[in-house]
XYZ file of N, CA and C in Angstrom:
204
model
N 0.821 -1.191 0.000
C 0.000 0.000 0.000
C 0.870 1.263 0.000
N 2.181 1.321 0.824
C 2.672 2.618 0.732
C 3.503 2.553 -0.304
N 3.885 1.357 -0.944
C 5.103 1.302 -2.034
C 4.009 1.743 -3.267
N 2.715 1.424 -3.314
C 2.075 2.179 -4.279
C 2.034 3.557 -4.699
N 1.317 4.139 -3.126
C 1.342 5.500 -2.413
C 2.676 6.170 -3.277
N 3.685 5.804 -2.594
C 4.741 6.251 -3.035
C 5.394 6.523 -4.547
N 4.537 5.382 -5.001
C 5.037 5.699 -6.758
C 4.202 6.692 -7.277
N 2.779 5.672 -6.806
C 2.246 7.462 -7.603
C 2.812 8.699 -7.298
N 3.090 9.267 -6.392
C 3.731 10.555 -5.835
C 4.750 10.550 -6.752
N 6.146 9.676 -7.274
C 7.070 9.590 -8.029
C 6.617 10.307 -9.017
N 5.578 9.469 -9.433
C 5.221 9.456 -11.341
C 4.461 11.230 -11.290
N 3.944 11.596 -10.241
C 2.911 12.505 -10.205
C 4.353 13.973 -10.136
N 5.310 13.767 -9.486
C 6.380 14.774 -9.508
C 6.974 14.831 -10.693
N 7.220 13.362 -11.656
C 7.909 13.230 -12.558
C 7.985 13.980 -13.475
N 6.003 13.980 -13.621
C 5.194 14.653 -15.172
C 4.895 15.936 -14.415
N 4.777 16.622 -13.447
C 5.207 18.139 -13.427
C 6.220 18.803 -14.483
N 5.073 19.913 -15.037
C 6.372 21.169 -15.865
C 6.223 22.218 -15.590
N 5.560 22.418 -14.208
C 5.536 24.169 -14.097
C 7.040 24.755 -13.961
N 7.764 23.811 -13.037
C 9.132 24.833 -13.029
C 9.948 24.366 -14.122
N 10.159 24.012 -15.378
C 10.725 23.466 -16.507
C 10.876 25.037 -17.353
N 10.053 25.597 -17.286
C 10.020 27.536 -18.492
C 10.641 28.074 -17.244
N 10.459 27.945 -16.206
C 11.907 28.944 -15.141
C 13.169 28.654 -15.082
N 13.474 27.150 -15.173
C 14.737 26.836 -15.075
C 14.837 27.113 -16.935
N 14.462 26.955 -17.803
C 14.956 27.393 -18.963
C 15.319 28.616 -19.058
N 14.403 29.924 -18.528
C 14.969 30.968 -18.487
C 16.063 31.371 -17.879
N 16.096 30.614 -16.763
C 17.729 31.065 -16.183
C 18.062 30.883 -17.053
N 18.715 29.603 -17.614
C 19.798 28.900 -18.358
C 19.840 29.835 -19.191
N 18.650 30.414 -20.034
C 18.795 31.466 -20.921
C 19.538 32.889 -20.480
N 18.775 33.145 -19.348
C 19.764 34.626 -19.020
C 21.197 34.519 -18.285
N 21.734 33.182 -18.022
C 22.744 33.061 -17.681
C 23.969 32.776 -18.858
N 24.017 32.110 -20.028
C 23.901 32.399 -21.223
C 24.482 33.740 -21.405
N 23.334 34.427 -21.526
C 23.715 36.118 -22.355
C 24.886 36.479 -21.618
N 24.387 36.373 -20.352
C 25.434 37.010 -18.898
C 26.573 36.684 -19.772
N 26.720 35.257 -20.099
C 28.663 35.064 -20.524
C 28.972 36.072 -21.705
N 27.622 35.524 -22.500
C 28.416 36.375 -23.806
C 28.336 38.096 -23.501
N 27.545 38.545 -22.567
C 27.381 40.161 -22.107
C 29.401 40.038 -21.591
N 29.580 39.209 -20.666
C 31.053 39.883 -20.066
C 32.188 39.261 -20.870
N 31.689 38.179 -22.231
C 32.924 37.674 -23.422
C 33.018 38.972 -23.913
N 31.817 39.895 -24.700
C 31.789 40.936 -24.994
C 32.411 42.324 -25.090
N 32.153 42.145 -23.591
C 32.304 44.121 -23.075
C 33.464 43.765 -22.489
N 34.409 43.160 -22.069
C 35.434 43.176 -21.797
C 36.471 43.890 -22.625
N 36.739 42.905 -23.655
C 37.103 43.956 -24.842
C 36.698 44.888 -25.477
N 35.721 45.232 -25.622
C 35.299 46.177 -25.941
C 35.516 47.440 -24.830
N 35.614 47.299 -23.775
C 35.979 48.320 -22.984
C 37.397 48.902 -22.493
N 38.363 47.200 -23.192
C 40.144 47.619 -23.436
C 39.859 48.930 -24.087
N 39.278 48.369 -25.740
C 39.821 49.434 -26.770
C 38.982 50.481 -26.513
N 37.827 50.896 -25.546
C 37.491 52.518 -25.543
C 38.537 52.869 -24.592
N 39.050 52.326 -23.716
C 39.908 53.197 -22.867
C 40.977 53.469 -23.287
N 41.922 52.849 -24.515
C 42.534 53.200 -25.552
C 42.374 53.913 -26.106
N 41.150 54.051 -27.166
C 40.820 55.639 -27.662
C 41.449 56.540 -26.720
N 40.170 56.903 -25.590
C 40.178 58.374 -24.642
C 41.783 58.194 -24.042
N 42.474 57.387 -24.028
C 44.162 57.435 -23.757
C 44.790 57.960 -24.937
N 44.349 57.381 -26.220
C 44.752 58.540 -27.528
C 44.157 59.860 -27.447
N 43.324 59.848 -27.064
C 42.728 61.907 -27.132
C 43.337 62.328 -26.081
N 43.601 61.493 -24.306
C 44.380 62.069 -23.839
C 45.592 62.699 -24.035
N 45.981 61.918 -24.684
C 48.102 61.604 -25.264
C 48.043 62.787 -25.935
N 46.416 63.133 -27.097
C 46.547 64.674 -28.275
C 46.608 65.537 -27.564
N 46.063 65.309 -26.494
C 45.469 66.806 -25.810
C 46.610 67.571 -24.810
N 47.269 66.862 -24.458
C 48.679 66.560 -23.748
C 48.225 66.316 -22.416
N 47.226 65.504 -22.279
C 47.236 64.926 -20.365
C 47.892 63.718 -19.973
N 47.127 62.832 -19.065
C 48.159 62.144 -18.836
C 47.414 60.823 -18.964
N 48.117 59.514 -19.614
C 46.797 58.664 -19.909
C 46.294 57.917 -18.704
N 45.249 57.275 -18.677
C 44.696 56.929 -18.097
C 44.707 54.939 -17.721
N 44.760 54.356 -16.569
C 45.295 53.429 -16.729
C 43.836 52.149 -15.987
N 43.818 51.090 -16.486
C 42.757 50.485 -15.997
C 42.734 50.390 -14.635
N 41.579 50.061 -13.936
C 41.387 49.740 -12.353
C 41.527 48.150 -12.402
N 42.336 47.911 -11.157
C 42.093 46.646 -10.645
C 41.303 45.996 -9.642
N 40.517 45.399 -9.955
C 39.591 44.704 -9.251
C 39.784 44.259 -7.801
């Protein structure tokens, strides 16, 4: 009787999909997250390069990254 009990409960958790579209969305916005900081990483070397070239024209003094 409870080894029955018990499966149904199994089978009845099994075929649940309400949380299946939440955990996809993480996976999805965790995802972007990488390619957001593969991204802007470099992309934020070479702007601080630029404004270190307009510094260098302008005659100031360049500017150097922060460390974390």
């Amino acid at each position: 009787m409870i080894f029955q009990y018990l499966l149904l409960r199994a089978r009845q958790f099994f075929d649940r999909t309400e949380g299946a579209s939440a955990i996809e969305y993480a996976i999805v916005v965790a995802m972007v997250a990488v390619v957001v900081v593969a991204f802007v990483t470099p992309l934020g070397d070479r702007v601080l390069a630029i404004f270190n070239n307009i510094l260098t024209n302008l005659g100031g003094a360049t500017v150097t990254r922060p460390t974390p």
